[in-house]
Coordinates of C-alpha atoms in Angstrom, one line a residue:
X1 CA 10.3 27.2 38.4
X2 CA 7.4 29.5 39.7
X3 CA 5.8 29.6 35.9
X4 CA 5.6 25.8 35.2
X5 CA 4.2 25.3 38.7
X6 CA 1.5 27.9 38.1
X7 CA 0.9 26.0 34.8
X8 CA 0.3 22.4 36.2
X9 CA -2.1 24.0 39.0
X10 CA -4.2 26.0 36.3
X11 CA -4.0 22.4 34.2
X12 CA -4.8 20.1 37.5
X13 CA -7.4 23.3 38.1
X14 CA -9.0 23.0 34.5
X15 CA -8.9 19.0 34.8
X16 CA -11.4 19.0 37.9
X17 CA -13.7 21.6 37.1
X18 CA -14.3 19.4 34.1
X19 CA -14.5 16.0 35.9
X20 CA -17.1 17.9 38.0
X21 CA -19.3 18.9 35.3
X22 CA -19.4 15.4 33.6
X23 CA -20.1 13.7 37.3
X24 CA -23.1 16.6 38.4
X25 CA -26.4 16.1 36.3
X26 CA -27.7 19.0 35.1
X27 CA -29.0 20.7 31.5
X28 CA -25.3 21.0 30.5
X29 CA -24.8 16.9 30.0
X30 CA -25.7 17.3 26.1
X31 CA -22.6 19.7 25.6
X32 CA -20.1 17.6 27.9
X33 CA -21.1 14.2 26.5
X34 CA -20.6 16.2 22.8
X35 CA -17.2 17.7 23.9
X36 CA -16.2 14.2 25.5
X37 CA -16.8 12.2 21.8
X38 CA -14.9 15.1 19.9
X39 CA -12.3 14.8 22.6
X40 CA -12.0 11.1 22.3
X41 CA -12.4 11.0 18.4
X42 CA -9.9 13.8 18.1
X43 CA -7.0 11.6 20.6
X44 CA -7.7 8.6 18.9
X45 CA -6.5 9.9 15.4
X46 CA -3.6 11.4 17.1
X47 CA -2.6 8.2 18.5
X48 CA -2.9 6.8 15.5
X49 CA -0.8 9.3 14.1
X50 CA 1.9 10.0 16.7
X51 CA 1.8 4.7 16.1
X52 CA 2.7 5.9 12.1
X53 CA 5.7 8.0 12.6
X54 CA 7.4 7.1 15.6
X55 CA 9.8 4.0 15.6
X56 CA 12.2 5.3 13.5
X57 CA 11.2 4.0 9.9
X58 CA 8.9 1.0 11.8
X59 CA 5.7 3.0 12.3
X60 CA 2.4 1.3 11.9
X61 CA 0.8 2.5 8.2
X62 CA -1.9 3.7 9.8
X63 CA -3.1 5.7 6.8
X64 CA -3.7 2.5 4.5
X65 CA -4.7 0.8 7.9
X66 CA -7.5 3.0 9.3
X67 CA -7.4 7.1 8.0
X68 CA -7.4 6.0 4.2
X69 CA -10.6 3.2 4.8
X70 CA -12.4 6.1 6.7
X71 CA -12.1 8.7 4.2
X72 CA -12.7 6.3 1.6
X73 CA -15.9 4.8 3.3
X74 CA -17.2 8.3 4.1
X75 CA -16.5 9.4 0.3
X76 CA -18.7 6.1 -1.0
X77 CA -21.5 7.0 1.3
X78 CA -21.6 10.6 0.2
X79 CA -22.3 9.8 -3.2
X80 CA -24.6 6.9 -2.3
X81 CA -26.4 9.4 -0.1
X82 CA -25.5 12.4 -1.8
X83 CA -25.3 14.3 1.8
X84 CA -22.4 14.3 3.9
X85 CA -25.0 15.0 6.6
X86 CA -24.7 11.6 8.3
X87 CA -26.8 11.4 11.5
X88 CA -24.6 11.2 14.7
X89 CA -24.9 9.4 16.5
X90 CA -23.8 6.6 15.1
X91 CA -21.7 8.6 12.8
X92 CA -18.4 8.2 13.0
X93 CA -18.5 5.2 14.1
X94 CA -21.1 3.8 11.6
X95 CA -22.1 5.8 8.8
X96 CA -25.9 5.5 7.6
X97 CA -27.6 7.5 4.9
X98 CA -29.6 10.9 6.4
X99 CA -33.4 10.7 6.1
X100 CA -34.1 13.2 3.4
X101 CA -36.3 16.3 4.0
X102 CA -35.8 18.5 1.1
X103 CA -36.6 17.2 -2.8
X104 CA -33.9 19.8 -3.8
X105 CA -30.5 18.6 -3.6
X106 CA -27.3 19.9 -5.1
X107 CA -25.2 17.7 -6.6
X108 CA -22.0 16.2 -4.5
X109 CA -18.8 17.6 -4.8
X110 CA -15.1 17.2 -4.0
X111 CA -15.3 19.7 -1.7
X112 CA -17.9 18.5 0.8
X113 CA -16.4 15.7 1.5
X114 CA -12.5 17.3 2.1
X115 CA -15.0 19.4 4.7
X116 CA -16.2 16.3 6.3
X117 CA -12.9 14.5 6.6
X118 CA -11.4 17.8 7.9
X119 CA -11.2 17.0 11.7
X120 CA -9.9 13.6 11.7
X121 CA -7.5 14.2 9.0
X122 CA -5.7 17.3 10.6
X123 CA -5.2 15.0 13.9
X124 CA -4.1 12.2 12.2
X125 CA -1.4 14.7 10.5
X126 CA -0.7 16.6 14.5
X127 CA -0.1 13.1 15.5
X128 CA 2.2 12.2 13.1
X129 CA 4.1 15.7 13.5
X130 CA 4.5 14.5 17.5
X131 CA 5.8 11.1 16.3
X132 CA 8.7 12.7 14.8
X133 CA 9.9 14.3 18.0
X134 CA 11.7 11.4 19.9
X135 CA 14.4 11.4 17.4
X136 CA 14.9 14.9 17.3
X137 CA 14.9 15.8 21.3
X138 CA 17.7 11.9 21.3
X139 CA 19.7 13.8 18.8
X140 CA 19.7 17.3 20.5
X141 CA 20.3 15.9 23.9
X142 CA 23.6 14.1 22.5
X143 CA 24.8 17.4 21.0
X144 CA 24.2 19.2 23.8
X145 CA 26.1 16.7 26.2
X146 CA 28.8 16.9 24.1
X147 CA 28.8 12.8 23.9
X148 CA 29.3 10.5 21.1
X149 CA 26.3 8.8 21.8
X150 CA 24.6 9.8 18.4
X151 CA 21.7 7.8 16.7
X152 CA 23.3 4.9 15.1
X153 CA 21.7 5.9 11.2
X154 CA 23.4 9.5 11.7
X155 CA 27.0 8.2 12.3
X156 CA 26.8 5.8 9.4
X157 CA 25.3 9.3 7.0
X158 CA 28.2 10.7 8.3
X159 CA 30.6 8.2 7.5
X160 CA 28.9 7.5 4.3
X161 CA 28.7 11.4 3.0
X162 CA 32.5 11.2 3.5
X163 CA 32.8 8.4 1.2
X164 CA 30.3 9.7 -1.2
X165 CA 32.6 13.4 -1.2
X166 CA 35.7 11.1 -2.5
X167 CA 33.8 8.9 -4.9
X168 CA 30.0 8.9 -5.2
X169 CA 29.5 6.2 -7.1
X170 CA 30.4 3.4 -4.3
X171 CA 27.1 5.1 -2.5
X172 CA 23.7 3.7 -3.0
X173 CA 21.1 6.2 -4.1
X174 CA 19.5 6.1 -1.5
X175 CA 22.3 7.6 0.9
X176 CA 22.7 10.3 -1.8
X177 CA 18.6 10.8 -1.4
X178 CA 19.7 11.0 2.7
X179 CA 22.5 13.6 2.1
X180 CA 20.6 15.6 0.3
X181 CA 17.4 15.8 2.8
X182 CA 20.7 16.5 5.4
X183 CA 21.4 19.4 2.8
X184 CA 18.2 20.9 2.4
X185 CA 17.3 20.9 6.1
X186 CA 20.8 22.7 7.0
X187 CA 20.6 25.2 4.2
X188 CA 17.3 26.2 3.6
X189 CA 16.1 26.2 7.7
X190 CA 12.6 26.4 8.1
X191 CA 11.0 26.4 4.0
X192 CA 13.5 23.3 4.0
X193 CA 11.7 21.4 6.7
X194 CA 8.4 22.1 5.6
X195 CA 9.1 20.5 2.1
X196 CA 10.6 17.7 3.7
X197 CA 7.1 17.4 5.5
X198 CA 4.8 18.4 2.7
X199 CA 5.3 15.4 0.8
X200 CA 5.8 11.7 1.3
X201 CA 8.9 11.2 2.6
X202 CA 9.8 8.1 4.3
X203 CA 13.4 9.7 4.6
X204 CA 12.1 12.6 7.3
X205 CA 13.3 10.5 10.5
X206 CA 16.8 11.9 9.5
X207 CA 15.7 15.1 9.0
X208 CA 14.2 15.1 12.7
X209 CA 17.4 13.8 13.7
X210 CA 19.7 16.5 12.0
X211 CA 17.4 19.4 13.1
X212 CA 18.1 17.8 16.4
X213 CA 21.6 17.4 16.4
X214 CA 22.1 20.5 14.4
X215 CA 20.5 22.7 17.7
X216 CA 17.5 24.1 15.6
X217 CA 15.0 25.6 17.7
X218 CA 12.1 23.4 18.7
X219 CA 9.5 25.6 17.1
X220 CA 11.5 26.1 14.2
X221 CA 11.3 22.6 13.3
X222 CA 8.0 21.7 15.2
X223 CA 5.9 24.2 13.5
X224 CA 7.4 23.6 9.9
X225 CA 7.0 19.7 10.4
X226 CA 2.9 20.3 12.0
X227 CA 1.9 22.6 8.9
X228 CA 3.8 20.3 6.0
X229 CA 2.0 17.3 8.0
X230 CA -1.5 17.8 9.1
X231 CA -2.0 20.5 6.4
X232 CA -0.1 20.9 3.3
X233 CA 0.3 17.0 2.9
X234 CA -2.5 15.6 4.7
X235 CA -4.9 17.6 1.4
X236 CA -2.9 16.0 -0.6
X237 CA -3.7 12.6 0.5
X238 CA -6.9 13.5 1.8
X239 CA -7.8 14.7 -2.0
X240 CA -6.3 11.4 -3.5
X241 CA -8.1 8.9 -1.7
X242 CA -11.6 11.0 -2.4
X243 CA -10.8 11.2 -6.3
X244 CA -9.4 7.6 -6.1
X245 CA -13.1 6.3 -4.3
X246 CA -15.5 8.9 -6.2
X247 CA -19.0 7.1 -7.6
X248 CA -17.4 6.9 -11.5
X249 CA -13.3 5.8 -10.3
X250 CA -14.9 3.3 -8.3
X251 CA -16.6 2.2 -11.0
X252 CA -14.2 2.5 -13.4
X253 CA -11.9 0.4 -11.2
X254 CA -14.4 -2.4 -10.6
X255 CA -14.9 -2.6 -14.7
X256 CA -11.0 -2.8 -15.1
X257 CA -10.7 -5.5 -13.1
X258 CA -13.1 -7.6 -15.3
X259 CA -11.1 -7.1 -18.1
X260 CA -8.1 -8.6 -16.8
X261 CA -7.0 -11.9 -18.5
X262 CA -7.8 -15.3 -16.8
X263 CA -8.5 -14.1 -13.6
X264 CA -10.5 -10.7 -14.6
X265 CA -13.9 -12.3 -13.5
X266 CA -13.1 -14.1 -10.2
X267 CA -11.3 -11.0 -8.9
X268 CA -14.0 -8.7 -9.9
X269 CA -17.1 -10.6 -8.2
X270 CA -15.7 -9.9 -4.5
X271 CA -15.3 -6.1 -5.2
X272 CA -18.8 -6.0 -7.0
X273 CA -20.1 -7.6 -3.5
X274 CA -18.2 -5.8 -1.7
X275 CA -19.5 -2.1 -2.9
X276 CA -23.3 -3.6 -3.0
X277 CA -23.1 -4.9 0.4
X278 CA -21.6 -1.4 1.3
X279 CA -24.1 0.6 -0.1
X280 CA -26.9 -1.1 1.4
X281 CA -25.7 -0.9 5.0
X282 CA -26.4 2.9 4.3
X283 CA -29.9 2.3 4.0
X284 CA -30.5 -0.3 6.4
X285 CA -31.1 0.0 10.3
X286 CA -29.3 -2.8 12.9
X287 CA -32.2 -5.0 12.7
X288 CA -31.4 -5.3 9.2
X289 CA -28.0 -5.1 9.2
X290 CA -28.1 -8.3 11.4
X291 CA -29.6 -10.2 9.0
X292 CA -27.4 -9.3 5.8
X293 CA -24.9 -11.9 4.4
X294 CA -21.7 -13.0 6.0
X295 CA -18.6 -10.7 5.8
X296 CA -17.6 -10.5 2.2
X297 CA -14.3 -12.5 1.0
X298 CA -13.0 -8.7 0.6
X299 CA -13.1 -7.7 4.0
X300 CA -12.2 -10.9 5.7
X301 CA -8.5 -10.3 3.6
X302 CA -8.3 -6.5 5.1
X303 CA -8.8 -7.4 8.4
X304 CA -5.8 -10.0 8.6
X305 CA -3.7 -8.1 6.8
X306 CA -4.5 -5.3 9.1
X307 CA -3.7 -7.8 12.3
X308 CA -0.3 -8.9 10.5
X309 CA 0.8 -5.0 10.0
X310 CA -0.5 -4.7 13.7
X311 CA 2.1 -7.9 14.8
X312 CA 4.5 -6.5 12.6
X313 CA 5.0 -3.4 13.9
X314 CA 5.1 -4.6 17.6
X315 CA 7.8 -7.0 16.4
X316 CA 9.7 -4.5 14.6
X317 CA 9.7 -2.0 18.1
X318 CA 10.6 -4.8 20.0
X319 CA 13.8 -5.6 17.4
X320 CA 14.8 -2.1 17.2
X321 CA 15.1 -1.7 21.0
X322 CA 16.6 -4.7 21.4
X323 CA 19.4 -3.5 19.1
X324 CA 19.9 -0.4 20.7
X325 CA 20.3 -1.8 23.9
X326 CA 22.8 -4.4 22.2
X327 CA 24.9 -1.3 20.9
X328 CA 24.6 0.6 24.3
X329 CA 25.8 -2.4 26.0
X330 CA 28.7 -3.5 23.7
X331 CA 30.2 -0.4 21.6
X332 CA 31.1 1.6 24.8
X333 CA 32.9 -0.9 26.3
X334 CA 34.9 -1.1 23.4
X335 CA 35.5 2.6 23.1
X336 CA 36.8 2.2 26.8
X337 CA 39.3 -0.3 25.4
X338 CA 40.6 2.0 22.6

């Protein structure tokens, strides 16, 4: 009792000195106005994050949405620019090419970039890692109160690994995919879980539910899920999406398009825009930017497929607690009856 009150007065401590120094001018404004950007810029790609993974299979994409566009836009400029060293402000939130001051310059690389991305990326990865918590702490909670009242998907594995024991090929692969992330997570322990979490795996929800209801100890599953997350996997995709938007892909890509039958050309003239436009922002200032052309036909299609995901998702949260307060409100009474 004594320790966690001694740790929300040094927190409520730490939180007012800092309020003070951002309210009191003085010399030190530079550092706290730097320290507030990296603080907000780091939350915002946890929230992000924590939006992709939580819901139970209905998280917002937010990679293809927002972290995938970022990297990719940073990784054009690069080699536009060939400098990472973007001038911040405005970098990150607009990207404009550095004014050179050496004739030397070394060529761009792979590398650079993964180093530029490096911040945002490992948030993104820490958020999604927090996102897969709900459904572990639900599932622990039940086992430890010795209830029934287990996440619906759980029962019907169990029920379903039953079947699958007396004839496996009434189940759909996709419940013999779930059984065996159960398997490998209840076997293996913590190299399990941080497989489960290195790669894509749209099937880890159960594996944060059977960690839960299996008792395994928070940092046994939290620290296996944060390093398969926001490091092993997040270079993975991180490394993708720079090879995928490198100066000769992009290219490449733009070119195949134009050979496609029939409607090779009309596709290909929107993307051709699209990357010119692009790299001229990166030399331009916000007079000039001003007076560019009109948002591309590219762009226009991004953002409303970025509101519909957005809508989507807020419908999808809104359906899946209205049918778990549906089975709350209707399977117990039945139980009673039994």
């Amino acid at each position: 009792m004594w320790s966690h009150r001694l740790t929300v007065l040094i927190a409520v401590s730490v939180l007012a000195i800092l309020l003070g120094f951002e309210r009191v001018d003085g010399p030190h404004q530079p550092a706290v106005k730097l320290i507030k950007a990296n603080f907000t810029w780091c939350f915002y790609w946890i929230i992000l994050g924590i939006l992709s993974s939580v819901g139970l299979g209905t998280g917002l994409h937010t990679f293809l949405l927002y972290l995938g566009p970022h990297i990719a836009s940073v990784t054009l400029a690069a080699f536009e620019c060939n400098s990472v060293e973007f001038p911040s402000p405005p970098y990150p939130t607009e990207i404009i090419c550095p004014i050179e001051t050496t004739s030397v310059q070394e060529p761009m690389t792979m590398w650079k970039i993964v180093s530029k991305v490096r911040l945002e990326s490992f948030m993104w990865g820490l958020g999604t890692a927090l996102g897969e918590l709900p459904p572990y702490f639900m599932a622990r909670a039940a086992r430890l109160s010795g209830t029934n009242d287990l996440d619906a998907e759980l029962v019907e594995l169990k029920e379903l690994k039953e079947l699958a024991e007396k004839d496996s090929s009434q189940v759909p692969w996709t419940v013999r995919c779930k059984i065996q992330v159960e398997k490998v997570v209840e076997k293996v322990g913590f190299p399990g879980i941080l497989l489960m979490a290195s790669i894509p795996n749209p099937l880890f929800d159960l594996a944060g539910i059977t960690c839960g209801y299996l008792l395994v100890p928070f940092w046994q599953f939290f620290g296996a899920t944060a390093i398969g997350k926001a490091v092993v996997k997040m270079h993975i995709q991180k490394i993708f999406v720079i090879m995928s938007f490198s100066e000769h892909h992009a290219e490449r890509f733009v070119s195949f398009i134009g050979t496609l039958p029939f409607i090779g050309a009309k596709l290909q003239a929107p993307f051709q825009e699209f990357f010119v436009n692009e790299k001229q922002k990166l030399h331009m200032g916000n007079a000039e930017k001003a007076g560019l052309a009109k948002q591309s036909w590219l762009s226009w299609v991004f953002d409303k497929l970025v509101l519909t995901m957005v809508l989507y998702f807020v419908v999808s949260i809104v359906n899946s607690m209205a049918q778990s307060c549906y089975r709350r409100t209707h399977e117990k009474p039945k139980k009673k009856i039994k």
